[in-house]
Coordinates of N, CA and C in Angstrom, one line a residue:
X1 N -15.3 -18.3 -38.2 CA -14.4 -17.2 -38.6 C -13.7 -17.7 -39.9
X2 N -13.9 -16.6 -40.8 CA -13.0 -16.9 -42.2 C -11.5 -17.1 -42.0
X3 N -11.3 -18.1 -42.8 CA -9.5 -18.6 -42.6 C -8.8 -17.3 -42.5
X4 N -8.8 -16.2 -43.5 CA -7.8 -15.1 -43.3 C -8.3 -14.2 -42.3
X5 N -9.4 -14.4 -41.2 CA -9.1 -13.8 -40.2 C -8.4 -14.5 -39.2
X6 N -8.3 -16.0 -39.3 CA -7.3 -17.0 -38.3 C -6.1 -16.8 -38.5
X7 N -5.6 -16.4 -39.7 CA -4.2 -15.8 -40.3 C -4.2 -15.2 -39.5
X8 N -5.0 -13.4 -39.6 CA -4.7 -12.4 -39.1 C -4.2 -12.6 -38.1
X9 N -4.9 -13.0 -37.0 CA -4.6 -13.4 -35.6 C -3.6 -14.1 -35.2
X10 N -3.5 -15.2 -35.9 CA -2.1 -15.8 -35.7 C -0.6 -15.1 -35.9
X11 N -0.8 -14.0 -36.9 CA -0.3 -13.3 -37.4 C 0.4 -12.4 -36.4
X12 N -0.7 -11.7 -35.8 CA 0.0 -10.7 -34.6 C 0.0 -11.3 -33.4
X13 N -0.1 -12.7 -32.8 CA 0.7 -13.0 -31.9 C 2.0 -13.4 -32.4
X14 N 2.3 -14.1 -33.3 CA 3.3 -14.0 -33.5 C 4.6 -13.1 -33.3
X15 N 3.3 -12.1 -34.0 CA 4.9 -10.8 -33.8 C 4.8 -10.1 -32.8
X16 N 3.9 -10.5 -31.9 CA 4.0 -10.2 -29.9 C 5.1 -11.3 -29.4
X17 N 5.3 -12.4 -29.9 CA 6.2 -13.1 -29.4 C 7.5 -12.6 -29.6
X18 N 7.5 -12.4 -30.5 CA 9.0 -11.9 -31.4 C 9.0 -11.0 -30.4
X19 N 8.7 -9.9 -30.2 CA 8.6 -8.8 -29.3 C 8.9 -8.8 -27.2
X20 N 8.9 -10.4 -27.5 CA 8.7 -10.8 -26.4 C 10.3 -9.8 -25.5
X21 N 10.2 -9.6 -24.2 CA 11.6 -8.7 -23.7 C 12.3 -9.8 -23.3
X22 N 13.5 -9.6 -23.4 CA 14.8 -10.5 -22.9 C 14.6 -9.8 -20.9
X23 N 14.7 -11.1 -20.7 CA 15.1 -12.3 -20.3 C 13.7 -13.7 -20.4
X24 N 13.0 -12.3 -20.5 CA 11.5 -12.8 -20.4 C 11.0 -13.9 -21.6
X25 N 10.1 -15.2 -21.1 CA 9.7 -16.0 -22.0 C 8.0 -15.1 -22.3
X26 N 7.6 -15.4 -23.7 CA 6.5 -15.2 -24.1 C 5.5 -16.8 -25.0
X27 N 4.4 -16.5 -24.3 CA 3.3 -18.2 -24.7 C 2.1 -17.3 -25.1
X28 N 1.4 -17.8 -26.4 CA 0.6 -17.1 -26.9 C -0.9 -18.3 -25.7
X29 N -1.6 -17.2 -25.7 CA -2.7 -17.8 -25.0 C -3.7 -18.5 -26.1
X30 N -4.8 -19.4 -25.4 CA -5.9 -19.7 -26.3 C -7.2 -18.7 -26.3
X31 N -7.0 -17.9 -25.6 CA -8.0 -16.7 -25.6 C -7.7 -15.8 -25.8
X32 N -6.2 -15.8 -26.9 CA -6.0 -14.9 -26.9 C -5.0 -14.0 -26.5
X33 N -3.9 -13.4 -26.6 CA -3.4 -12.3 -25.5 C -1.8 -13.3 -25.2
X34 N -1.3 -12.7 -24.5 CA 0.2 -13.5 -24.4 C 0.6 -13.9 -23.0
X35 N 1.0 -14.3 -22.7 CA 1.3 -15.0 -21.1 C 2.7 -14.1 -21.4
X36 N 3.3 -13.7 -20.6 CA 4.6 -13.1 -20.1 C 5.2 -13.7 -19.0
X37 N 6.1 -14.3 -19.2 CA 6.6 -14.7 -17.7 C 8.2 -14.7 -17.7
X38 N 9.0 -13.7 -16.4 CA 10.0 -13.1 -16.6 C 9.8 -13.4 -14.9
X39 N 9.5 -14.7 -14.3 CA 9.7 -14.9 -12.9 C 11.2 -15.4 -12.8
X40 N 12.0 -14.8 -12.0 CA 13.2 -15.3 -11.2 C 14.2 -14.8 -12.5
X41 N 14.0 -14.2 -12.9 CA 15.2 -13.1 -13.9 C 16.0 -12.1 -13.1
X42 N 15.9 -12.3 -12.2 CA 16.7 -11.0 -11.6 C 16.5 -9.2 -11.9
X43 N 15.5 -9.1 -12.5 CA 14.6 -7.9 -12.9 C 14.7 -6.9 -11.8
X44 N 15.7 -5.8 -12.3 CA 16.0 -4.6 -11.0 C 14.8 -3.5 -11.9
X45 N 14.2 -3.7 -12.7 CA 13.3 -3.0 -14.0 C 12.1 -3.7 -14.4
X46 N 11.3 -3.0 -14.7 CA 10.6 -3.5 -15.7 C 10.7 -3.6 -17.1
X47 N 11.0 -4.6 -18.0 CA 11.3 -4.6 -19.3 C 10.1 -4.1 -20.0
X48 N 10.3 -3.8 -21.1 CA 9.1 -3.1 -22.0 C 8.6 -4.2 -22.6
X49 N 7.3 -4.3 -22.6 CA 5.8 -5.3 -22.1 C 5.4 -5.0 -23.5
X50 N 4.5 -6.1 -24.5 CA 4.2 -6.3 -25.1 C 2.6 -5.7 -25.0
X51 N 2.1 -4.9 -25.6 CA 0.2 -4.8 -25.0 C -0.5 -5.8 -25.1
X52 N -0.3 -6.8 -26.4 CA -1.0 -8.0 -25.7 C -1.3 -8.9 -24.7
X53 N 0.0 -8.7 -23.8 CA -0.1 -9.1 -22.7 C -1.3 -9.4 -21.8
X54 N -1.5 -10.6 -21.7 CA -2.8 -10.8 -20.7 C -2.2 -11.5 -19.3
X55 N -1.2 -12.2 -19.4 CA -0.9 -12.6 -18.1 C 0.6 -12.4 -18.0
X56 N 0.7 -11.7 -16.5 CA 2.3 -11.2 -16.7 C 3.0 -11.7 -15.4
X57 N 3.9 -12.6 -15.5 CA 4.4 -13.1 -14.5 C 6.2 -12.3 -13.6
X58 N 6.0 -11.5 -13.0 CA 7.3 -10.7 -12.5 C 7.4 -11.4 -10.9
X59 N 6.6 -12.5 -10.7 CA 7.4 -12.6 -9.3 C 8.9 -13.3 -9.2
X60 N 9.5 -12.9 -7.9 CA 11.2 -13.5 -7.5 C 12.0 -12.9 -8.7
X61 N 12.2 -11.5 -8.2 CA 12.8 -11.2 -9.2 C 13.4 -9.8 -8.0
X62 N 14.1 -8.6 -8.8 CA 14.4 -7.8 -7.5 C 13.8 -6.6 -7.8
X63 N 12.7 -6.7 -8.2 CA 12.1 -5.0 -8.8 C 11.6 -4.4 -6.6
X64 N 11.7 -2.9 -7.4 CA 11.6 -2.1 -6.0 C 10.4 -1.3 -5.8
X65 N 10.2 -0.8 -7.0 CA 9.3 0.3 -7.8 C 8.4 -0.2 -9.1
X66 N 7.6 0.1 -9.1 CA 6.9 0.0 -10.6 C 6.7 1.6 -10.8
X67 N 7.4 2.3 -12.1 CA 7.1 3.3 -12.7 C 5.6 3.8 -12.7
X68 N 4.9 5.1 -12.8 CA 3.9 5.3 -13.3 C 3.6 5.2 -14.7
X69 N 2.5 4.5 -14.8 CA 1.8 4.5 -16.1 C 2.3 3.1 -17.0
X70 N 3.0 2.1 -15.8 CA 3.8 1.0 -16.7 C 2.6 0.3 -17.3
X71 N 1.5 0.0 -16.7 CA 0.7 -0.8 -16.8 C -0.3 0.0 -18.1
X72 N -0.5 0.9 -18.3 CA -1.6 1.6 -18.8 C -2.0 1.5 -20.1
X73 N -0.4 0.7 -21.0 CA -0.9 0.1 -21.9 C -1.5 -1.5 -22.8
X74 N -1.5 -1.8 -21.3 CA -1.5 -3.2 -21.1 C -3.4 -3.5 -20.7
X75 N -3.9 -3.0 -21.6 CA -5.4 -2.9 -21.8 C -6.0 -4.2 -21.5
X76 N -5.5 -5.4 -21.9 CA -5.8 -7.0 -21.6 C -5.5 -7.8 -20.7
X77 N -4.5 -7.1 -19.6 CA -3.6 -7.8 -18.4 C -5.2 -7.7 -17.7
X78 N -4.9 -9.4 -17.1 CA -6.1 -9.7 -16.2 C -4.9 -11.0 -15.1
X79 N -4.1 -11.1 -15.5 CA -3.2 -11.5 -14.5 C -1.9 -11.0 -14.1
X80 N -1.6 -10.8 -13.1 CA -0.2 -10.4 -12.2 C 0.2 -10.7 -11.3
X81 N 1.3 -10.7 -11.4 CA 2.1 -11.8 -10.3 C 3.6 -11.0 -9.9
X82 N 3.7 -10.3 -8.5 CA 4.4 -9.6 -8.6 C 5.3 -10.2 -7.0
X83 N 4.7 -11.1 -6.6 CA 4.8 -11.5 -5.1 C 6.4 -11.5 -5.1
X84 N 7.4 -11.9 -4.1 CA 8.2 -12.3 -4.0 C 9.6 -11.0 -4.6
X85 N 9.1 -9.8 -4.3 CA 10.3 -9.4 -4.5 C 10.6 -8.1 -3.7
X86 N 11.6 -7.3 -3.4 CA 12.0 -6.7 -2.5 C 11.7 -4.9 -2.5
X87 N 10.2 -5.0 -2.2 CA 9.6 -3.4 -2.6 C 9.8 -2.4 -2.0
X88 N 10.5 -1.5 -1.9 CA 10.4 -0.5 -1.3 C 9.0 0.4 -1.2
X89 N 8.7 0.3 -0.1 CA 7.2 0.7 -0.1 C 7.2 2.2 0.2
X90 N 7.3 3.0 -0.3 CA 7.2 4.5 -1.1 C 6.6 5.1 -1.7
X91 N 6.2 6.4 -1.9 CA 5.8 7.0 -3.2 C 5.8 6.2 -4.9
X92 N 7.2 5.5 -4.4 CA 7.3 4.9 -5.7 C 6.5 4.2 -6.0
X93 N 5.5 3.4 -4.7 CA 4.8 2.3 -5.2 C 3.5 2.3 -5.7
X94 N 2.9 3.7 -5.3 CA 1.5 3.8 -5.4 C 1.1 3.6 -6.4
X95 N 1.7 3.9 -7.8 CA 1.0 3.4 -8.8 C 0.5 1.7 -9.1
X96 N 1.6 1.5 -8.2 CA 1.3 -0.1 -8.5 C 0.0 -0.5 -7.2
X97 N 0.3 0.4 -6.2 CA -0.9 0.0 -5.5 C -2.3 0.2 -5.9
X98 N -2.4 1.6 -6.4 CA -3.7 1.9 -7.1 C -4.1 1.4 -8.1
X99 N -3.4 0.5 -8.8 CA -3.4 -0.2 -10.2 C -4.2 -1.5 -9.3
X100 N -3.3 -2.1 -8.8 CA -3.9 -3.5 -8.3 C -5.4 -3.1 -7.1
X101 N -5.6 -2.1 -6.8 CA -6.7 -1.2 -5.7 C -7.8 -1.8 -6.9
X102 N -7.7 -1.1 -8.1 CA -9.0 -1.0 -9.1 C -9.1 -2.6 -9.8
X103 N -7.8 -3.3 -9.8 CA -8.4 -4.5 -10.7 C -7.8 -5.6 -10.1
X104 N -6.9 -5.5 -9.0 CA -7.0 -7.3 -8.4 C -6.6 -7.0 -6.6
X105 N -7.6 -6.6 -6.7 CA -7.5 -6.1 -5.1 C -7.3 -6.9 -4.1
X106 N -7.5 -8.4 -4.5 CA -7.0 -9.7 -3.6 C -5.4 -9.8 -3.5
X107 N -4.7 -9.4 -4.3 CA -3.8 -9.5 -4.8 C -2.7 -8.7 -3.8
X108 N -3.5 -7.4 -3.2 CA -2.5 -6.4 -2.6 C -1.8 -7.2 -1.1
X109 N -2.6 -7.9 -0.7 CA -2.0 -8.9 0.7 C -1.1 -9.6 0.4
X110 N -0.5 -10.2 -0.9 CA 0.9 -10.5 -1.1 C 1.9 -9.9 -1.6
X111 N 1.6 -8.6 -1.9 CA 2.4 -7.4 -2.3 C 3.2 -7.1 -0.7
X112 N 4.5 -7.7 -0.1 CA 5.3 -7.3 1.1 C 6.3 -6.8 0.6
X113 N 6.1 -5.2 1.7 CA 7.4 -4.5 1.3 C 8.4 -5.0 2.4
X114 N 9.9 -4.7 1.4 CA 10.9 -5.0 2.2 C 11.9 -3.9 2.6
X115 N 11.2 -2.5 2.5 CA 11.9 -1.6 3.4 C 11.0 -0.6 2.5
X116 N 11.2 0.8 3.2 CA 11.5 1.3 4.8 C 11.6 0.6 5.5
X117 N 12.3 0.4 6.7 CA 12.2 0.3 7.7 C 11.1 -0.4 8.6
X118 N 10.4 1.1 8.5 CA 8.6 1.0 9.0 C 7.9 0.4 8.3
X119 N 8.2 0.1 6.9 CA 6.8 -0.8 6.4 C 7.4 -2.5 6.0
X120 N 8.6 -2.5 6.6 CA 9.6 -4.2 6.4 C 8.0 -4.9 7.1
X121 N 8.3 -6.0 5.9 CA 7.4 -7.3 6.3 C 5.8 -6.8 6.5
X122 N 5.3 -5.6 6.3 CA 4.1 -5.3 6.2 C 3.7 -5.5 4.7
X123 N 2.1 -6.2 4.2 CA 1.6 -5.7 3.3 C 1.1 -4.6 2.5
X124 N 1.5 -4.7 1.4 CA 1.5 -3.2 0.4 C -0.6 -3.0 1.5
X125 N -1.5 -3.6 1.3 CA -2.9 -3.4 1.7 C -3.3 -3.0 3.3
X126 N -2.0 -3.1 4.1 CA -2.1 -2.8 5.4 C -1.6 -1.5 5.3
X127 N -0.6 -0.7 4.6 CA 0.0 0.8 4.8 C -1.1 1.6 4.7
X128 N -1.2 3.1 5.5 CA -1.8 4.2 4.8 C -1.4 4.8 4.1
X129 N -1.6 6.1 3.5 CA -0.7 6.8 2.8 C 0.0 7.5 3.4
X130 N -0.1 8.2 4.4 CA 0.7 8.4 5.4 C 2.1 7.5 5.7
X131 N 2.0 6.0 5.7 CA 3.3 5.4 6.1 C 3.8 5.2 4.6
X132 N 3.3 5.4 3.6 CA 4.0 5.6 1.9 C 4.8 6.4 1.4
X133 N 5.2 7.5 2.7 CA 5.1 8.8 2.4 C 4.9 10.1 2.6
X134 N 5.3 11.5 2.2 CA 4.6 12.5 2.2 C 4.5 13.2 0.6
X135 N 5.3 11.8 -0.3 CA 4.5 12.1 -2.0 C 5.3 13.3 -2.4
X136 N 5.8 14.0 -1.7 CA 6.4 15.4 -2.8 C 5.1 16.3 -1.9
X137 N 3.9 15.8 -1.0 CA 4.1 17.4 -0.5 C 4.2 18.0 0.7
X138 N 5.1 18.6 0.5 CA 6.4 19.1 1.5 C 5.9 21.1 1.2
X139 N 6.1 21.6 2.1 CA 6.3 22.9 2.6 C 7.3 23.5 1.8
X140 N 7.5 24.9 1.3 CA 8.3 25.1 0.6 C 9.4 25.1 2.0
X141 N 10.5 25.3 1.5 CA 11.8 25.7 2.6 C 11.9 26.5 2.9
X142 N 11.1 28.1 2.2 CA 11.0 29.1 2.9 C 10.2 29.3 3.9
X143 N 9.2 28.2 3.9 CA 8.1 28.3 4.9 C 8.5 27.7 5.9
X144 N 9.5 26.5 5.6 CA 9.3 25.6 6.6 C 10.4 26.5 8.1
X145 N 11.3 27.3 7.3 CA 12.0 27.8 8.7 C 11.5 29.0 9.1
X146 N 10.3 29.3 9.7 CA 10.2 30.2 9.8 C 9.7 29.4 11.2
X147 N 9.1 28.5 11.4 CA 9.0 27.8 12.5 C 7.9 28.3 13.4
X148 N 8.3 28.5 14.7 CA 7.6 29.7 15.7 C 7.1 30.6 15.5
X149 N 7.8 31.4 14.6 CA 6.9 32.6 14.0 C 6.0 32.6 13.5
X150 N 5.7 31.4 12.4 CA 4.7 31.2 11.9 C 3.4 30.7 12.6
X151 N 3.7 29.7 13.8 CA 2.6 29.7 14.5 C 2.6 30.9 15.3
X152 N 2.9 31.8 15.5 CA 2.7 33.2 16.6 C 2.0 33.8 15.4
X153 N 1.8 34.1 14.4 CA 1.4 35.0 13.4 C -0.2 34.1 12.9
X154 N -0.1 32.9 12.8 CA -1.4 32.1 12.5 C -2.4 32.3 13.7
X155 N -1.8 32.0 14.5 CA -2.4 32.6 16.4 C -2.8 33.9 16.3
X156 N -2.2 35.1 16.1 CA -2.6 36.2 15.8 C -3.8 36.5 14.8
X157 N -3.4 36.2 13.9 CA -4.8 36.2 12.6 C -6.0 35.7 13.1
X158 N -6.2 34.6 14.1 CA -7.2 33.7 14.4 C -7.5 35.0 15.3
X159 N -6.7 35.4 16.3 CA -7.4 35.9 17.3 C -8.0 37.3 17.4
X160 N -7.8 37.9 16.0 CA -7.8 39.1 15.5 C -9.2 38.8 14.4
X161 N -9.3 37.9 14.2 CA -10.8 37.2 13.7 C -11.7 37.5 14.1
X162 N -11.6 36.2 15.4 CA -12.5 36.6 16.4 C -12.7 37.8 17.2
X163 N -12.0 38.3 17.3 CA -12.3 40.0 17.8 C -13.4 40.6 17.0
X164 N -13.1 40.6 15.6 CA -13.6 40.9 14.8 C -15.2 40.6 15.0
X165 N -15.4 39.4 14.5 CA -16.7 38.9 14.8 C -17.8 38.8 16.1
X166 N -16.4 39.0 17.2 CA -17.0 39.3 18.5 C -17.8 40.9 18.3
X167 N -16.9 41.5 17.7 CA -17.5 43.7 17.6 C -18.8 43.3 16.7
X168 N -18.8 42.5 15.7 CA -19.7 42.7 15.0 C -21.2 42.4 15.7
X169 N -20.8 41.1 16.0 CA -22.4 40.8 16.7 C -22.8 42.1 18.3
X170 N -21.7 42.5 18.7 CA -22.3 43.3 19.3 C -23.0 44.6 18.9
X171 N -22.5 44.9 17.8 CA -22.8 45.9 17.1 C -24.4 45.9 16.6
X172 N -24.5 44.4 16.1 CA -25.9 44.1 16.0 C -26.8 43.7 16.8
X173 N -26.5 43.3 17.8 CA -27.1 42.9 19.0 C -27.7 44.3 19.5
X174 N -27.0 45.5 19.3 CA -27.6 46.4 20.0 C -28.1 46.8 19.4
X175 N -28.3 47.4 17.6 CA -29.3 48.1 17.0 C -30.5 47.2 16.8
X176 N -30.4 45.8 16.5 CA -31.4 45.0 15.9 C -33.0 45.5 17.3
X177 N -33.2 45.9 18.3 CA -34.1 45.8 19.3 C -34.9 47.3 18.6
X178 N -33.6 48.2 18.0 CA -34.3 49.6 17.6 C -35.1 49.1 15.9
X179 N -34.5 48.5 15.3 CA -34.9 48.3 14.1 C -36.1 47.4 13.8
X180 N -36.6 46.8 15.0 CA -37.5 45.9 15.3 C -38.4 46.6 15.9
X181 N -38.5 47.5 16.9 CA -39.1 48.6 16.9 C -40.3 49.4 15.9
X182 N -38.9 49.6 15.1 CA -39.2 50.8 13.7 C -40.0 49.9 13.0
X183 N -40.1 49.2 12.6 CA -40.3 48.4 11.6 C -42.2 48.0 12.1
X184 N -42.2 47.7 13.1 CA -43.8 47.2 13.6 C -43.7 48.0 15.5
X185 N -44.3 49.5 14.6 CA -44.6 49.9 15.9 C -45.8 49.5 16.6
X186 N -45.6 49.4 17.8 CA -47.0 49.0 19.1 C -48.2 49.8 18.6
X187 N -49.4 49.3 18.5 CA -50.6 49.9 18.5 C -51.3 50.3 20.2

């Protein structure tokens, strides 16, 4: 490699370090990319991430949530380390679950949430979506009180179906013997 592309390079890690987020330390890698490590900062947040980031250290710290889309510009992250802190296992978390699903899926069995309730002390990799949640989808509120009526009226439709389809086949049950007839009379 020509010396001024070793500049280059050295060049913009540098000014990923500089960039580095408070409280967080930043170490330029030898392959490259920046080590992030912001373990036991007390981090109620994610601080804003440098994209060179290849290895990012957030464990023992008090994040709850990881935002959607935090990760998405972090094109070179091949390590994460998020163990050790107090997740609310939610809607909020899915991004971080699907994120770690597609690229460090060993990883999800040390992800323990520390509340709900229902998912305390379980692994983010043991929940369904079901105990994550119902995500936002919910029934409008006009629908939802309508309660009993609504199943007496869905009951009705079904059974007004079937009526239906019951007349019909009888309807054809009875001509199809004449049209079968017509069609290839007996010699």
């Amino acid at each position: 490699m020509p010396a001024w592309g070793l500049l280059f390079l050295l060049s913009a890690v540098a000014q990923a370090i500089q960039d580095c987020p408070a409280p967080c330390t930043c170490q330029a890698l030898e392959t490259m990319g920046l080590r992030v490590d912001c373990q036991g900062q007390g981090l109620t947040a994610l601080p804003a991430l440098p994209p060179p980031t290849r290895h990012l250290l957030l464990a023992n710290n008090s994040l709850h949530t990881v935002p959607p889309g935090a990760f998405d510009h972090l094109s070179q992250l091949q390590v994460l380390d998020v163990t050790q802190n107090p997740w609310h296992c939610d809607c909020g978390l899915i991004y971080l679950r699907l994120w770690l699903e597609d690229r460090m899926p060993k990883s999800l069995s040390s992800v323990l949430c520390a509340s709900p309730e229902h998912t305390a002390h379980h692994p983010l990799d043991q929940l369904t979506g079901y105990q994550l949640g119902n995500c936002g989808w919910q029934l409008q509120a006009s629908w939802v009180h309508l309660g009993v009526w609504w199943d007496l009226a869905l009951a009705a439709v079904a059974v007004l179906g079937l009526a239906l389809l019951a007349g019909l086949l009888c309807i054809s049950t009875e001509h199809w013997p004449e049209t079968r007839t017509q069609s290839h009379p007996r010699t």
